[in-house]
XYZ file of N, CA and C in Angstrom:
543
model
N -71.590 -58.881 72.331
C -71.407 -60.087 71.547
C -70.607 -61.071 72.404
N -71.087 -62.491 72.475
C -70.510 -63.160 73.505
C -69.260 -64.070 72.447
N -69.552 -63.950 71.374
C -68.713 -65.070 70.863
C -67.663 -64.430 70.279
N -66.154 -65.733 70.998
C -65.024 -64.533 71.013
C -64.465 -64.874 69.149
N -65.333 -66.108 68.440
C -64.406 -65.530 67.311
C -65.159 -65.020 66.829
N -66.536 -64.438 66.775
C -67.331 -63.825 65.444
C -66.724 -62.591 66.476
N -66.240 -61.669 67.218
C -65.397 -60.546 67.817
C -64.281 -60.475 67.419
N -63.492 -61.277 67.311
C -62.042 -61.423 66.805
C -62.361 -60.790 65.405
N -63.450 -61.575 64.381
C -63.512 -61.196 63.215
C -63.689 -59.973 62.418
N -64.608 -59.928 63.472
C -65.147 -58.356 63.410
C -63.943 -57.241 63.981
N -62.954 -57.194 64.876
C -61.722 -56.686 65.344
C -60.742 -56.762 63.903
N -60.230 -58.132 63.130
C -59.779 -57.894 62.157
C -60.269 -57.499 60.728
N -61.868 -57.758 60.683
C -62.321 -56.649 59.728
C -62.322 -54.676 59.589
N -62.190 -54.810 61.264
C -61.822 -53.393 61.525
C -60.854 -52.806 61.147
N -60.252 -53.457 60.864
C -58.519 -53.445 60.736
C -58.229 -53.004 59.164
N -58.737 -54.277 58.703
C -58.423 -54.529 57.123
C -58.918 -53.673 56.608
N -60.415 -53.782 56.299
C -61.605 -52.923 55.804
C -60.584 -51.302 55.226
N -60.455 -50.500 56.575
C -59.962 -49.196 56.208
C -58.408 -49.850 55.032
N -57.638 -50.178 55.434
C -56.585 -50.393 54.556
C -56.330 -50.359 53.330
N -57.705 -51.669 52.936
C -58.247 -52.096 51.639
C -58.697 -50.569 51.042
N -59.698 -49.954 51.538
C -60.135 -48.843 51.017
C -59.136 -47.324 50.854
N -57.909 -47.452 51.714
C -56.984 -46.377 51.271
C -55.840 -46.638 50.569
N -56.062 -48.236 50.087
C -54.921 -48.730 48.778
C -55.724 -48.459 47.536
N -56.791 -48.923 47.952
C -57.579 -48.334 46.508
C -58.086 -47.010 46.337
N -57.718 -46.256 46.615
C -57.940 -44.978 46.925
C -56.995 -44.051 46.553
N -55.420 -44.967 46.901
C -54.327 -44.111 46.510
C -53.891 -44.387 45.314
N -54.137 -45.800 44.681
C -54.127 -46.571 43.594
C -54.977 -46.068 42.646
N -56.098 -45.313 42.715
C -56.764 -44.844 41.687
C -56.516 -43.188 41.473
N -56.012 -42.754 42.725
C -56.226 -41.409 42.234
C -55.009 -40.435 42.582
N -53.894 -41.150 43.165
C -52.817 -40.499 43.636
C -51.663 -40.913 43.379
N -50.940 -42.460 43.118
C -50.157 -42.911 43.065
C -49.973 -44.549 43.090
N -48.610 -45.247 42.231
C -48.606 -46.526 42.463
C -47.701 -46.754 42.037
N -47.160 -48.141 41.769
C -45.451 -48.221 41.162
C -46.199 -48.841 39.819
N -44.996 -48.868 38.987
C -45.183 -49.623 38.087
C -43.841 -49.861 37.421
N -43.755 -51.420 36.307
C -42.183 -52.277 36.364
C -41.998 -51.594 34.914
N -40.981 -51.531 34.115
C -40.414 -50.887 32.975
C -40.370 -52.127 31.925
N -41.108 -52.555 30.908
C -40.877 -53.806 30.137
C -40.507 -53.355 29.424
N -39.069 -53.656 28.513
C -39.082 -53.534 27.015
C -37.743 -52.543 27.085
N -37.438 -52.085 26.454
C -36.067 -51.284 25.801
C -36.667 -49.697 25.358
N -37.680 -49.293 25.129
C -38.493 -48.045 24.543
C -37.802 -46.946 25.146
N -37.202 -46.925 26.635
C -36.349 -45.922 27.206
C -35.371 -46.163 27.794
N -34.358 -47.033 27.193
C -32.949 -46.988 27.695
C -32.700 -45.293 26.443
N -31.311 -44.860 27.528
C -30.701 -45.148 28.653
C -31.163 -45.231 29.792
N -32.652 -44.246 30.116
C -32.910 -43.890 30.990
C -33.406 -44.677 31.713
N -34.417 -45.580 31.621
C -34.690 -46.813 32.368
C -34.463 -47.855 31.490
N -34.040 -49.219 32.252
C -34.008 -50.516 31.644
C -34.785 -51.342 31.877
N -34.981 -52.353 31.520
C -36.763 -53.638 31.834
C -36.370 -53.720 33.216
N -37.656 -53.904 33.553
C -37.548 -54.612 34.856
C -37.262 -52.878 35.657
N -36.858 -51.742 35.292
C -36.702 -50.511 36.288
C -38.249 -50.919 36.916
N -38.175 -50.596 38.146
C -39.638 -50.498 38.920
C -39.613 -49.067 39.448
N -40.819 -48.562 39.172
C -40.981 -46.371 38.702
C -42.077 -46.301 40.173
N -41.894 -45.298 40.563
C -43.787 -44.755 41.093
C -44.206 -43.675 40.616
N -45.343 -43.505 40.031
C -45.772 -42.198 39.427
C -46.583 -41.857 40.088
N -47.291 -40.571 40.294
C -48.361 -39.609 40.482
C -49.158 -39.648 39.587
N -50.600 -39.781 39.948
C -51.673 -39.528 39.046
C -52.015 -37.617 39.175
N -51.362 -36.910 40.348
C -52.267 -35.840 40.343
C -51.643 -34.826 39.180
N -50.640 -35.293 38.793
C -50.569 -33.731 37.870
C -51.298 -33.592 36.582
N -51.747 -35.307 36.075
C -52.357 -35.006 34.981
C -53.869 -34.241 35.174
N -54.562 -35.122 36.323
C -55.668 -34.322 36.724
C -55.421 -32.865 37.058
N -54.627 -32.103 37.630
C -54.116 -30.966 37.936
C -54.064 -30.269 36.370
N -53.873 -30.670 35.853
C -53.107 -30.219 34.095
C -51.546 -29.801 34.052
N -51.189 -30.218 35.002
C -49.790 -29.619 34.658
C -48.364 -30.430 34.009
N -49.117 -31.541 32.950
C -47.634 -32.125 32.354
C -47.105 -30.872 31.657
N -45.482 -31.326 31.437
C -45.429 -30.543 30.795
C -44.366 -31.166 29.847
N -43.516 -30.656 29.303
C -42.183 -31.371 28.092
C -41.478 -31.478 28.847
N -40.987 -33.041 28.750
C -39.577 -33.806 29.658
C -40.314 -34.880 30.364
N -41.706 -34.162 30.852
C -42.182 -35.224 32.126
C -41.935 -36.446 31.120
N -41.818 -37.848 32.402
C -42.087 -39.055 31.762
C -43.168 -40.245 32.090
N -43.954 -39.732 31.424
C -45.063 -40.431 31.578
C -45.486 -41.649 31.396
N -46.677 -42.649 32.226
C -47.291 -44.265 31.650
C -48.629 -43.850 30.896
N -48.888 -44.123 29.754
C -49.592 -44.164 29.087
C -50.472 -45.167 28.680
N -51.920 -45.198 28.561
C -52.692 -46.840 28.466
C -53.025 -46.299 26.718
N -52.320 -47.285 26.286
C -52.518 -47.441 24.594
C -52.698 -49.183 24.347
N -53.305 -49.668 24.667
C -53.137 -51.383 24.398
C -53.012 -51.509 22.957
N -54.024 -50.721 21.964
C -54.299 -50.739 20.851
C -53.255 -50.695 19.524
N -51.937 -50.411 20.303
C -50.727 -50.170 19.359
C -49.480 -50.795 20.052
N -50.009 -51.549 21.051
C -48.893 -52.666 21.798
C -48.867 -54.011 21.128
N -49.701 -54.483 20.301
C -49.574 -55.617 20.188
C -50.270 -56.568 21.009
N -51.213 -56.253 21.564
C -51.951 -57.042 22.758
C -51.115 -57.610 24.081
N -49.396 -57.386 23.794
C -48.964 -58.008 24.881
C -49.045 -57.250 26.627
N -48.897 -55.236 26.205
C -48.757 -54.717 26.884
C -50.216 -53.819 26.632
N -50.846 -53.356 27.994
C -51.745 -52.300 27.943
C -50.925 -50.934 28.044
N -49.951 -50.508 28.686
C -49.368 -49.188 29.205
C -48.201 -49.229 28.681
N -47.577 -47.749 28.308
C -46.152 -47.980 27.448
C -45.656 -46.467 28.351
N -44.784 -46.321 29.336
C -43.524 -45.524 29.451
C -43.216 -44.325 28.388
N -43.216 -42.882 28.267
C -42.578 -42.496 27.172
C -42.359 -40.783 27.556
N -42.030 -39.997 27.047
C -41.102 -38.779 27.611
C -42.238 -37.788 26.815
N -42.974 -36.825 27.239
C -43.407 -35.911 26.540
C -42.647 -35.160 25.796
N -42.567 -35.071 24.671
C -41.708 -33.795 23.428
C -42.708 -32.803 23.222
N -43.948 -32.400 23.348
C -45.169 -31.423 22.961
C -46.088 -31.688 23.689
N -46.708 -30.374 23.800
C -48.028 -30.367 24.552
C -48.968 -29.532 23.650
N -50.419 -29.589 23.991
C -51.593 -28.819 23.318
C -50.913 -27.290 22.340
N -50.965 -27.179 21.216
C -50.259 -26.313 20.312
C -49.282 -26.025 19.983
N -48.365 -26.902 20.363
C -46.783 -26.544 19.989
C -46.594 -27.585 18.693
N -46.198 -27.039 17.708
C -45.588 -27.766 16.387
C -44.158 -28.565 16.967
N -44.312 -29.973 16.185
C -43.802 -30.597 16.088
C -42.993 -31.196 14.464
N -41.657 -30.835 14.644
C -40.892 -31.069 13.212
C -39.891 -32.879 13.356
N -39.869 -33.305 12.995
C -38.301 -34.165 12.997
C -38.028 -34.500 11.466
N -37.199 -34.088 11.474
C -36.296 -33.682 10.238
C -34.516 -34.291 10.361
N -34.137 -34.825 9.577
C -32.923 -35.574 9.631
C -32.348 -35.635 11.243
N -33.175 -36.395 11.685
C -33.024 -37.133 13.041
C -33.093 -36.584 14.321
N -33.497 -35.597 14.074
C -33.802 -34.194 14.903
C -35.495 -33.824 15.159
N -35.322 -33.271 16.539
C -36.822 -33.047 16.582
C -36.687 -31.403 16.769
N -37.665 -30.406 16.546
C -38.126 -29.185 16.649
C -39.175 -28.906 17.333
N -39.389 -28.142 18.780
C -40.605 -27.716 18.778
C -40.609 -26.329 18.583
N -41.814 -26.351 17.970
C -42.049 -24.548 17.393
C -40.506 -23.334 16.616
N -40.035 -24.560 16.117
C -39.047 -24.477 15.208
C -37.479 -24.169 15.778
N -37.215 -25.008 17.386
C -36.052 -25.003 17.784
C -36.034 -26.095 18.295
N -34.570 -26.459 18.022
C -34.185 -27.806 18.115
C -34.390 -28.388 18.921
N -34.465 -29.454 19.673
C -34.779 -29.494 20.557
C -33.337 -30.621 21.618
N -32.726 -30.342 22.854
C -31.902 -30.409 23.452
C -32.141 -32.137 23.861
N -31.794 -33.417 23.434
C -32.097 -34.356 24.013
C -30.749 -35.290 24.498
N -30.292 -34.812 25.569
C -29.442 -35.251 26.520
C -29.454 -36.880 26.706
N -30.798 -36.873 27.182
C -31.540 -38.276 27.539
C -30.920 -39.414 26.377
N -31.483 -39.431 25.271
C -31.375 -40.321 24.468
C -29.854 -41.207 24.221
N -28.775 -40.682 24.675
C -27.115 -41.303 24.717
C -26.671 -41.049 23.397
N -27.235 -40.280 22.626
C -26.650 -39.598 21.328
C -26.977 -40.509 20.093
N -28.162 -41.338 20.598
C -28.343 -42.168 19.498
C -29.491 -41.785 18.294
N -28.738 -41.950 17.208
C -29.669 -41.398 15.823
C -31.381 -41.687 16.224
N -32.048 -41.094 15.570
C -33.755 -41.069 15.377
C -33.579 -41.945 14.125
N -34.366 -42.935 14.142
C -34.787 -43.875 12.863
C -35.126 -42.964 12.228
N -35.901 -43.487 10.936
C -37.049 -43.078 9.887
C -38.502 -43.089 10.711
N -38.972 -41.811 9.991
C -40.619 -41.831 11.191
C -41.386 -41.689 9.903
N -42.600 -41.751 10.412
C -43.684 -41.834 9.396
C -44.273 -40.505 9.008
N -44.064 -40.795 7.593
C -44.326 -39.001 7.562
C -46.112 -38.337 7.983
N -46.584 -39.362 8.258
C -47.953 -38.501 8.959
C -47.742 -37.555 10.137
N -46.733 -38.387 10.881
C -46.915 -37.908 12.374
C -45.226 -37.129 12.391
N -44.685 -36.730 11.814
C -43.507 -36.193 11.979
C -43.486 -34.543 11.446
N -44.602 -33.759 11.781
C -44.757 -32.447 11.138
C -46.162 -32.378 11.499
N -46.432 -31.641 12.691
C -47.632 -31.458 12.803
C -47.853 -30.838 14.558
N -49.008 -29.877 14.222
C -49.472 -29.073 15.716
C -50.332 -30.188 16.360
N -49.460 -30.420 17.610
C -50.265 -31.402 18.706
C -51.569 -30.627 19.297
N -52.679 -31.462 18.834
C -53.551 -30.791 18.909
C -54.506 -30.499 20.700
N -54.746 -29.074 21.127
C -55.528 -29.061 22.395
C -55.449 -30.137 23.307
N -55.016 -30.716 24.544
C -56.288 -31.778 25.330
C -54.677 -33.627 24.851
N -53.632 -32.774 24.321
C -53.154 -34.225 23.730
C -51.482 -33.590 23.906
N -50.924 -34.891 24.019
C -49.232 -34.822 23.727
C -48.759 -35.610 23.089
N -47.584 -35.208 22.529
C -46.562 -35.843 22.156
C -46.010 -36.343 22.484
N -45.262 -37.644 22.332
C -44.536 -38.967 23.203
C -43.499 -39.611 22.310
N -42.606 -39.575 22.539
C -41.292 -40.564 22.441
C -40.410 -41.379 23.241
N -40.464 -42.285 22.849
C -39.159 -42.943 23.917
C -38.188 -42.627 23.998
N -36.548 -42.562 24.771
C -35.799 -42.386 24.899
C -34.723 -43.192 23.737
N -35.178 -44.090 23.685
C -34.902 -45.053 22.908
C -34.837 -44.615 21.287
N -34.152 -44.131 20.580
C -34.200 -43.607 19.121
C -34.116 -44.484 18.251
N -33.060 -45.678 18.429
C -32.891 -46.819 17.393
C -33.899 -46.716 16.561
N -34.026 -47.618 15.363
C -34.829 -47.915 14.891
C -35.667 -49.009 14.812
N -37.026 -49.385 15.465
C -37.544 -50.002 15.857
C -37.838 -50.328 17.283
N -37.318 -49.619 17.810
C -37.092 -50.024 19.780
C -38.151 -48.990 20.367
N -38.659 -48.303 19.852
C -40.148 -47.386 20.571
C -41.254 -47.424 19.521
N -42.187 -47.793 20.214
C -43.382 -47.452 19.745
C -44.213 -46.192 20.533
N -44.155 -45.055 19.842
C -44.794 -44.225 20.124
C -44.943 -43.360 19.458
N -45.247 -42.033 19.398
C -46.174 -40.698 18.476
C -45.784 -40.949 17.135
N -44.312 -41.439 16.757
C -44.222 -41.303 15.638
C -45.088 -42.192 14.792
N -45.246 -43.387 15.729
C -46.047 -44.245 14.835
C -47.597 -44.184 14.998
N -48.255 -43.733 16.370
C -49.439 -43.550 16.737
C -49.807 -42.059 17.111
N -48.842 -41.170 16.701
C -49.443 -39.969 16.395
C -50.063 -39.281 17.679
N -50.436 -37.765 18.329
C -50.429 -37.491 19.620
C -51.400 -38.321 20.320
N -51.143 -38.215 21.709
C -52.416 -39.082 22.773
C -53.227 -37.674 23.627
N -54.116 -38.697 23.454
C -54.911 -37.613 24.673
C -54.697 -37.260 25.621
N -54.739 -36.722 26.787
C -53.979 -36.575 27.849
C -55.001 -37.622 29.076
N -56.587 -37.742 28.275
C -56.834 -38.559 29.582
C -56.246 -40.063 29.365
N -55.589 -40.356 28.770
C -54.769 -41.902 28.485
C -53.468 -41.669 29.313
N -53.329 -40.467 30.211
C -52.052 -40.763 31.088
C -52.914 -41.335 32.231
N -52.084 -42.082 32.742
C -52.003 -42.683 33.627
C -51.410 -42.435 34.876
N -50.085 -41.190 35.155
C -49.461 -40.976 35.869
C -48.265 -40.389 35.357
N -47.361 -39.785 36.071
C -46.095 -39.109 35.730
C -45.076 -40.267 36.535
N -44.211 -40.138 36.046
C -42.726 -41.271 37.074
C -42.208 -39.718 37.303
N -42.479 -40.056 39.023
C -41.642 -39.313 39.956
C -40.367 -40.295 41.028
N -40.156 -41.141 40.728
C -39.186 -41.915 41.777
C -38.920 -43.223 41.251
N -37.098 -43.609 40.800
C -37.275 -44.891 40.467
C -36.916 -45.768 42.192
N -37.184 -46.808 42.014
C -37.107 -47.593 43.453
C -35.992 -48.662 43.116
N -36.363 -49.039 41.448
C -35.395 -50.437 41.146
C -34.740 -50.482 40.260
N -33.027 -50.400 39.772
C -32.369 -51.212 40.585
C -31.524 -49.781 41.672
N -31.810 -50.600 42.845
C -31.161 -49.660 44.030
C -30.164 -48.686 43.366
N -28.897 -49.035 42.966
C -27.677 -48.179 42.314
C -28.469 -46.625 41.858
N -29.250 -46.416 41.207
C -30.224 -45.864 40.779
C -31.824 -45.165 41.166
N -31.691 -45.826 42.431
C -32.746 -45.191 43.589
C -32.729 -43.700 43.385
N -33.888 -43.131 43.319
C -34.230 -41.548 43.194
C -35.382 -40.827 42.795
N -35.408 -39.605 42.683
C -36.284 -39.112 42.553
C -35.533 -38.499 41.100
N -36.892 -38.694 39.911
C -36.709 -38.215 38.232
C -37.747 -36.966 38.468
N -36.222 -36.261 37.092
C -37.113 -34.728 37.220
C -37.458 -34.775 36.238
């Protein structure tokens, strides 16, 4: 090829091309960051925390209770948000109780450190007594107040293919840089 910019072009398509294809690559099936909107899990993260999660464990199957997962629910956000942040409490067959502000799985209390000792609102009695069924989990925010999470209690278990990823590492704000277990 004699012409030095259709060579040049072709030199920086060489370039780009692969890049483009292993951001989207890692972006769909391995990992990505994502920013924390909203209050749903203080203490543990605050708006604006910026997370990176793993996509492989959900494909793997291995969430399990504690992980903290992004979830795509648009349908119970309010149209503002597609994905909501929230802490697995149950997985496929474990009963789920909350009873005067307390949660139970499979009829022991359950240890929530996380939350800063703050009361559980009122939940809806559909979703507050019941075996999370096969293929689905249970989700709460960290956040107990009343009104500050939207999740299982009000939309009841999710499927597991609506995860999106696990948060393995916060990045933002620095003070707080790490890896979440």
């Amino acid at each position: 090829m004699r012409n030095p910019a259709a060579r040049e072009i072709i030199r920086w398509l060489a370039q780009v091309v692969p890049v483009i294809v292993i951001t989207v690559f890692v972006i769909a099936y391995i990992g990505q960051f994502t920013i924390v909107k909203g209050d749903s899990m203080l203490p543990t993260f605050k708006n604006n925390t910026v997370l990176v999660i793993e996509k492989l464990t959900r494909r793997l199957g291995t969430l399990k209770n504690g992980d903290i997962v992004v979830i795509r629910i648009p349908e119970y956000l309010d149209g503002k948000k597609t994905y909501a942040i929230k802490r697995i409490i149950a997985t496929g067959g474990q009963h789920i109780l909350i009873e005067d502000g307390y949660v139970l799985i499979d009829g022991i209390k359950l240890d929530e450190d996380y939350t800063g000792g703050v009361a559980m609102g009122p939940v809806s009695s559909l979703y507050n007594d019941l075996t999370v069924p096969d293929g689905h989990i249970y989700v709460l925010g960290d956040n107990r107040s009343p009104g500050e999470s939207k999740d299982s209690r009000t939309f009841g278990p999710v499927a597991i293919s609506r995860v999106e990823g696990r948060v393995v590492f916060r990045l933002y704000p620095f003070s707080k840089l790490g890896i979440i277990h």
